[in-house]
Short mmCIF file of N, CA and C in Angstrom, two decimals:
data_model
loop_
_atom_site.label_atom_id
_atom_site.label_comp_id
_atom_site.label_asym_id
_atom_site.label_seq_id
_atom_site.Cartn_x
_atom_site.Cartn_y
_atom_site.Cartn_z
N UNK A 21 -58.89 27.57 66.88
CA UNK A 21 -58.72 26.54 67.89
C UNK A 21 -58.20 25.28 67.21
N UNK A 22 -57.40 24.54 67.95
CA UNK A 22 -56.93 23.25 67.43
C UNK A 22 -57.06 22.22 68.54
N UNK A 23 -57.55 21.05 68.15
CA UNK A 23 -57.70 19.94 69.07
C UNK A 23 -56.84 18.80 68.55
N UNK A 24 -55.89 18.36 69.35
CA UNK A 24 -55.01 17.26 68.96
C UNK A 24 -55.44 15.98 69.64
N UNK A 25 -55.43 14.90 68.88
CA UNK A 25 -55.62 13.56 69.44
C UNK A 25 -54.36 12.79 69.08
N UNK A 26 -53.64 12.36 70.10
CA UNK A 26 -52.40 11.61 69.90
C UNK A 26 -52.60 10.19 70.37
N UNK A 27 -52.26 9.24 69.50
CA UNK A 27 -52.39 7.83 69.84
C UNK A 27 -51.02 7.18 69.73
N UNK A 28 -50.72 6.28 70.66
CA UNK A 28 -49.44 5.57 70.67
C UNK A 28 -49.69 4.09 70.43
N UNK A 29 -48.87 3.52 69.57
CA UNK A 29 -48.97 2.09 69.27
C UNK A 29 -48.31 1.30 70.40
N UNK A 30 -49.09 0.37 70.94
CA UNK A 30 -48.62 -0.46 72.06
C UNK A 30 -48.52 -1.90 71.58
N UNK A 31 -47.31 -2.47 71.58
CA UNK A 31 -47.17 -3.87 71.16
C UNK A 31 -47.80 -4.83 72.17
N UNK A 32 -48.45 -5.87 71.63
CA UNK A 32 -49.04 -6.92 72.46
C UNK A 32 -48.30 -8.23 72.16
N UNK A 33 -48.85 -9.33 72.54
CA UNK A 33 -48.24 -10.64 72.28
C UNK A 33 -48.47 -11.09 70.84
N UNK A 34 -47.61 -11.97 70.37
CA UNK A 34 -47.74 -12.65 69.08
C UNK A 34 -47.77 -11.68 67.90
N UNK A 35 -47.09 -10.55 67.99
CA UNK A 35 -47.03 -9.61 66.88
C UNK A 35 -48.22 -8.68 66.75
N UNK A 36 -49.19 -8.80 67.63
CA UNK A 36 -50.34 -7.90 67.59
C UNK A 36 -50.00 -6.60 68.32
N UNK A 37 -50.77 -5.58 68.01
CA UNK A 37 -50.59 -4.31 68.70
C UNK A 37 -51.94 -3.60 68.77
N UNK A 38 -52.00 -2.57 69.58
CA UNK A 38 -53.20 -1.75 69.71
C UNK A 38 -52.78 -0.30 69.83
N UNK A 39 -53.72 0.60 69.63
CA UNK A 39 -53.45 2.03 69.73
C UNK A 39 -54.17 2.57 70.96
N UNK A 40 -53.45 3.28 71.81
CA UNK A 40 -54.02 3.90 72.98
C UNK A 40 -53.91 5.41 72.88
N UNK A 41 -54.96 6.12 73.28
CA UNK A 41 -54.95 7.57 73.26
C UNK A 41 -54.07 8.08 74.39
N UNK A 42 -53.14 8.98 74.07
CA UNK A 42 -52.29 9.61 75.06
C UNK A 42 -53.07 10.81 75.61
N UNK A 43 -53.36 10.85 76.91
CA UNK A 43 -54.11 11.98 77.45
C UNK A 43 -53.26 13.25 77.42
N UNK A 44 -53.89 14.38 77.69
CA UNK A 44 -53.15 15.64 77.75
C UNK A 44 -52.31 15.61 79.03
N UNK A 45 -51.01 15.53 78.85
CA UNK A 45 -50.07 15.43 79.97
C UNK A 45 -49.53 16.80 80.32
N UNK A 46 -48.86 16.91 81.46
CA UNK A 46 -48.23 18.19 81.79
C UNK A 46 -47.34 18.68 80.64
N UNK A 47 -47.19 19.96 80.53
CA UNK A 47 -46.39 20.60 79.48
C UNK A 47 -47.09 20.51 78.12
N UNK A 48 -48.42 20.28 78.11
CA UNK A 48 -49.21 20.22 76.87
C UNK A 48 -48.68 19.19 75.88
N UNK A 49 -48.37 18.02 76.37
CA UNK A 49 -47.93 16.92 75.52
C UNK A 49 -49.07 15.90 75.49
N UNK A 50 -49.44 15.44 74.29
CA UNK A 50 -50.49 14.44 74.15
C UNK A 50 -51.74 15.02 73.50
N UNK A 51 -52.88 14.47 73.85
CA UNK A 51 -54.16 14.88 73.27
C UNK A 51 -54.66 16.12 74.01
N UNK A 52 -54.30 17.29 73.48
CA UNK A 52 -54.60 18.55 74.16
C UNK A 52 -55.36 19.48 73.21
N UNK A 53 -56.04 20.45 73.79
CA UNK A 53 -56.72 21.50 73.03
C UNK A 53 -55.96 22.81 73.21
N UNK A 54 -55.85 23.56 72.12
CA UNK A 54 -55.16 24.84 72.13
C UNK A 54 -56.13 25.90 71.63
N UNK A 55 -56.15 27.05 72.30
CA UNK A 55 -57.07 28.11 71.93
C UNK A 55 -56.74 28.78 70.61
N UNK A 56 -55.48 28.85 70.25
CA UNK A 56 -55.07 29.55 69.03
C UNK A 56 -54.01 28.71 68.32
N UNK A 57 -54.33 28.23 67.14
CA UNK A 57 -53.42 27.39 66.37
C UNK A 57 -52.07 28.07 66.16
N UNK A 58 -52.10 29.35 65.79
CA UNK A 58 -50.85 30.05 65.48
C UNK A 58 -49.98 30.27 66.71
N UNK A 59 -50.56 30.14 67.90
CA UNK A 59 -49.79 30.32 69.13
C UNK A 59 -49.51 28.99 69.81
N UNK A 60 -49.93 27.88 69.18
CA UNK A 60 -49.71 26.58 69.80
C UNK A 60 -48.23 26.21 69.69
N UNK A 61 -47.75 25.38 70.61
CA UNK A 61 -46.35 24.97 70.56
C UNK A 61 -45.96 24.33 69.23
N UNK A 62 -46.92 23.66 68.55
CA UNK A 62 -46.60 23.00 67.29
C UNK A 62 -46.26 23.99 66.19
N UNK A 63 -46.97 25.11 66.15
CA UNK A 63 -46.80 26.05 65.05
C UNK A 63 -45.99 27.29 65.41
N UNK A 64 -45.68 27.46 66.68
CA UNK A 64 -44.95 28.66 67.10
C UNK A 64 -43.64 28.79 66.35
N UNK A 65 -42.95 27.67 66.09
CA UNK A 65 -41.64 27.74 65.44
C UNK A 65 -41.75 28.03 63.94
N UNK A 66 -42.94 27.89 63.35
CA UNK A 66 -43.06 28.14 61.91
C UNK A 66 -44.20 29.08 61.58
N UNK A 67 -44.73 29.81 62.57
CA UNK A 67 -45.94 30.62 62.37
C UNK A 67 -45.83 31.54 61.16
N UNK A 68 -44.70 32.21 60.99
CA UNK A 68 -44.57 33.14 59.87
C UNK A 68 -44.50 32.41 58.53
N UNK A 69 -43.68 31.36 58.42
CA UNK A 69 -43.54 30.65 57.15
C UNK A 69 -44.76 29.79 56.84
N UNK A 70 -45.53 29.39 57.86
CA UNK A 70 -46.73 28.58 57.63
C UNK A 70 -47.93 29.43 57.26
N UNK A 71 -47.82 30.74 57.36
CA UNK A 71 -48.89 31.62 56.94
C UNK A 71 -49.87 32.00 58.03
N UNK A 72 -49.50 31.90 59.28
CA UNK A 72 -50.39 32.30 60.38
C UNK A 72 -50.48 33.81 60.46
N UNK A 73 -51.65 34.37 60.72
CA UNK A 73 -52.93 33.68 60.83
C UNK A 73 -53.47 33.31 59.46
N UNK A 74 -54.23 32.23 59.39
CA UNK A 74 -54.79 31.75 58.13
C UNK A 74 -56.00 32.57 57.74
N UNK A 75 -56.11 32.85 56.47
CA UNK A 75 -57.30 33.53 55.96
C UNK A 75 -58.19 32.49 55.28
N UNK A 76 -59.42 32.86 54.97
CA UNK A 76 -60.35 31.93 54.34
C UNK A 76 -59.83 31.51 52.98
N UNK A 77 -60.04 30.25 52.61
CA UNK A 77 -59.61 29.74 51.32
C UNK A 77 -58.85 28.44 51.48
N UNK A 78 -58.32 27.94 50.38
CA UNK A 78 -57.54 26.70 50.40
C UNK A 78 -56.08 27.04 50.69
N UNK A 79 -55.47 26.23 51.53
CA UNK A 79 -54.08 26.46 51.92
C UNK A 79 -53.29 25.17 51.82
N UNK A 80 -52.06 25.30 51.49
CA UNK A 80 -51.12 24.19 51.52
C UNK A 80 -49.94 24.66 52.36
N UNK A 81 -49.73 23.98 53.47
CA UNK A 81 -48.63 24.36 54.35
C UNK A 81 -47.34 23.81 53.74
N UNK A 82 -46.36 24.68 53.51
CA UNK A 82 -45.10 24.21 52.93
C UNK A 82 -44.37 23.31 53.92
N UNK A 83 -43.44 22.49 53.43
CA UNK A 83 -42.67 21.67 54.36
C UNK A 83 -42.07 22.57 55.44
N UNK A 84 -42.18 22.15 56.66
CA UNK A 84 -41.70 22.98 57.77
C UNK A 84 -40.93 22.11 58.75
N UNK A 85 -40.02 22.73 59.41
CA UNK A 85 -39.24 22.06 60.43
C UNK A 85 -39.81 22.45 61.78
N UNK A 86 -40.11 21.46 62.61
CA UNK A 86 -40.66 21.72 63.93
C UNK A 86 -39.62 21.37 64.98
N UNK A 87 -39.44 22.24 65.91
CA UNK A 87 -38.51 21.99 67.01
C UNK A 87 -39.28 21.30 68.12
N UNK A 88 -38.85 20.12 68.46
CA UNK A 88 -39.46 19.38 69.56
C UNK A 88 -38.53 19.56 70.76
N UNK A 89 -39.03 20.21 71.81
CA UNK A 89 -38.16 20.46 72.96
C UNK A 89 -37.79 19.17 73.67
N UNK A 90 -36.74 19.24 74.45
CA UNK A 90 -36.31 18.10 75.26
C UNK A 90 -37.49 17.70 76.15
N UNK A 91 -37.82 16.42 76.21
CA UNK A 91 -38.95 16.01 77.05
C UNK A 91 -38.71 16.37 78.51
N UNK A 92 -39.75 16.79 79.20
CA UNK A 92 -39.60 17.09 80.62
C UNK A 92 -39.12 15.87 81.40
N UNK A 93 -38.33 16.09 82.42
CA UNK A 93 -37.77 14.99 83.20
C UNK A 93 -38.82 14.21 83.97
N UNK A 94 -39.99 14.83 84.23
CA UNK A 94 -41.01 14.14 85.01
C UNK A 94 -41.90 13.22 84.17
N UNK A 95 -41.64 13.14 82.85
CA UNK A 95 -42.39 12.20 81.99
C UNK A 95 -41.53 10.99 81.70
N UNK A 96 -42.08 9.78 81.83
CA UNK A 96 -41.30 8.58 81.53
C UNK A 96 -40.90 8.53 80.06
N UNK A 97 -39.69 8.08 79.79
CA UNK A 97 -39.17 8.02 78.43
C UNK A 97 -40.01 7.18 77.48
N UNK A 98 -40.63 6.10 77.99
CA UNK A 98 -41.42 5.24 77.10
C UNK A 98 -42.62 5.96 76.51
N UNK A 99 -43.07 7.05 77.15
CA UNK A 99 -44.18 7.82 76.58
C UNK A 99 -43.73 8.71 75.44
N UNK A 100 -42.43 8.96 75.35
CA UNK A 100 -41.91 9.89 74.34
C UNK A 100 -41.23 9.17 73.19
N UNK A 101 -41.36 7.86 73.12
CA UNK A 101 -40.67 7.09 72.09
C UNK A 101 -41.63 6.06 71.50
N UNK A 102 -41.52 5.83 70.18
CA UNK A 102 -42.34 4.81 69.54
C UNK A 102 -43.12 5.35 68.37
N UNK A 103 -44.14 4.58 67.95
CA UNK A 103 -44.98 4.97 66.83
C UNK A 103 -46.21 5.71 67.34
N UNK A 104 -46.49 6.85 66.72
CA UNK A 104 -47.62 7.69 67.11
C UNK A 104 -48.44 8.05 65.89
N UNK A 105 -49.72 8.27 66.11
CA UNK A 105 -50.61 8.82 65.09
C UNK A 105 -51.22 10.07 65.72
N UNK A 106 -51.11 11.20 65.01
CA UNK A 106 -51.61 12.46 65.54
C UNK A 106 -52.63 13.03 64.56
N UNK A 107 -53.78 13.44 65.08
CA UNK A 107 -54.82 14.06 64.27
C UNK A 107 -55.11 15.44 64.85
N UNK A 108 -55.04 16.45 64.02
CA UNK A 108 -55.34 17.82 64.44
C UNK A 108 -56.64 18.25 63.76
N UNK A 109 -57.60 18.69 64.57
CA UNK A 109 -58.85 19.23 64.06
C UNK A 109 -58.85 20.72 64.36
N UNK A 110 -59.05 21.52 63.32
CA UNK A 110 -58.95 22.97 63.44
C UNK A 110 -60.32 23.58 63.20
N UNK A 111 -60.71 24.51 64.07
CA UNK A 111 -62.02 25.17 63.94
C UNK A 111 -61.93 26.58 64.48
N UNK A 112 -62.81 27.43 63.98
CA UNK A 112 -62.96 28.76 64.57
C UNK A 112 -63.99 28.63 65.68
N UNK A 113 -63.86 29.43 66.72
CA UNK A 113 -64.78 29.36 67.86
C UNK A 113 -66.23 29.50 67.37
N UNK A 114 -67.07 28.56 67.77
CA UNK A 114 -68.48 28.60 67.42
C UNK A 114 -68.81 28.20 66.00
N UNK A 115 -67.85 27.67 65.25
CA UNK A 115 -68.12 27.25 63.88
C UNK A 115 -67.69 25.81 63.69
N UNK A 116 -68.13 25.19 62.58
CA UNK A 116 -67.76 23.79 62.35
C UNK A 116 -66.28 23.65 62.01
N UNK A 117 -65.84 22.42 61.89
CA UNK A 117 -64.45 22.13 61.57
C UNK A 117 -64.01 22.85 60.31
N UNK A 118 -62.88 23.53 60.39
CA UNK A 118 -62.34 24.26 59.25
C UNK A 118 -61.30 23.43 58.50
N UNK A 119 -60.58 22.58 59.22
CA UNK A 119 -59.55 21.77 58.60
C UNK A 119 -59.23 20.59 59.50
N UNK A 120 -58.63 19.58 58.89
CA UNK A 120 -58.24 18.39 59.62
C UNK A 120 -56.93 17.90 59.02
N UNK A 121 -56.02 17.49 59.85
CA UNK A 121 -54.73 17.00 59.37
C UNK A 121 -54.32 15.80 60.21
N UNK A 122 -53.79 14.78 59.59
CA UNK A 122 -53.33 13.60 60.32
C UNK A 122 -51.91 13.26 59.88
N UNK A 123 -51.13 12.75 60.82
CA UNK A 123 -49.76 12.36 60.51
C UNK A 123 -49.37 11.16 61.37
N UNK A 124 -48.52 10.34 60.81
CA UNK A 124 -47.93 9.24 61.56
C UNK A 124 -46.47 9.60 61.81
N UNK A 125 -46.02 9.38 63.04
CA UNK A 125 -44.68 9.80 63.44
C UNK A 125 -44.02 8.65 64.18
N UNK A 126 -42.76 8.44 63.91
CA UNK A 126 -41.98 7.44 64.62
C UNK A 126 -40.87 8.18 65.35
N UNK A 127 -40.98 8.26 66.67
CA UNK A 127 -40.01 9.00 67.48
C UNK A 127 -39.02 8.05 68.15
N UNK A 128 -37.76 8.37 68.04
CA UNK A 128 -36.69 7.61 68.69
C UNK A 128 -35.82 8.57 69.46
N UNK A 129 -35.46 8.19 70.65
CA UNK A 129 -34.60 9.05 71.47
C UNK A 129 -33.19 8.55 71.42
#
């Protein structure tokens, strides 16, 4: 299982900013839970080269290219552009956290 938390940086006045959690939006965009990491949209494009399914032990995922599909037309463009922080928590059903990964992403359309 994988649980994603996606936060978007929102500029405020006088150079300040804050981070807001992006909820799970239609088309599984945002802070969503996936039942199977290897079948999630994030890893589907690299499942074989990333080593899915993962076996017990230490792993290092090699650099991988992820295909980000064209954003759905029913989502406003401002939600798909800007600075984001994404945290993925990975666990087996009924067990504690197996892995955690965080990344900062700057998306421009």
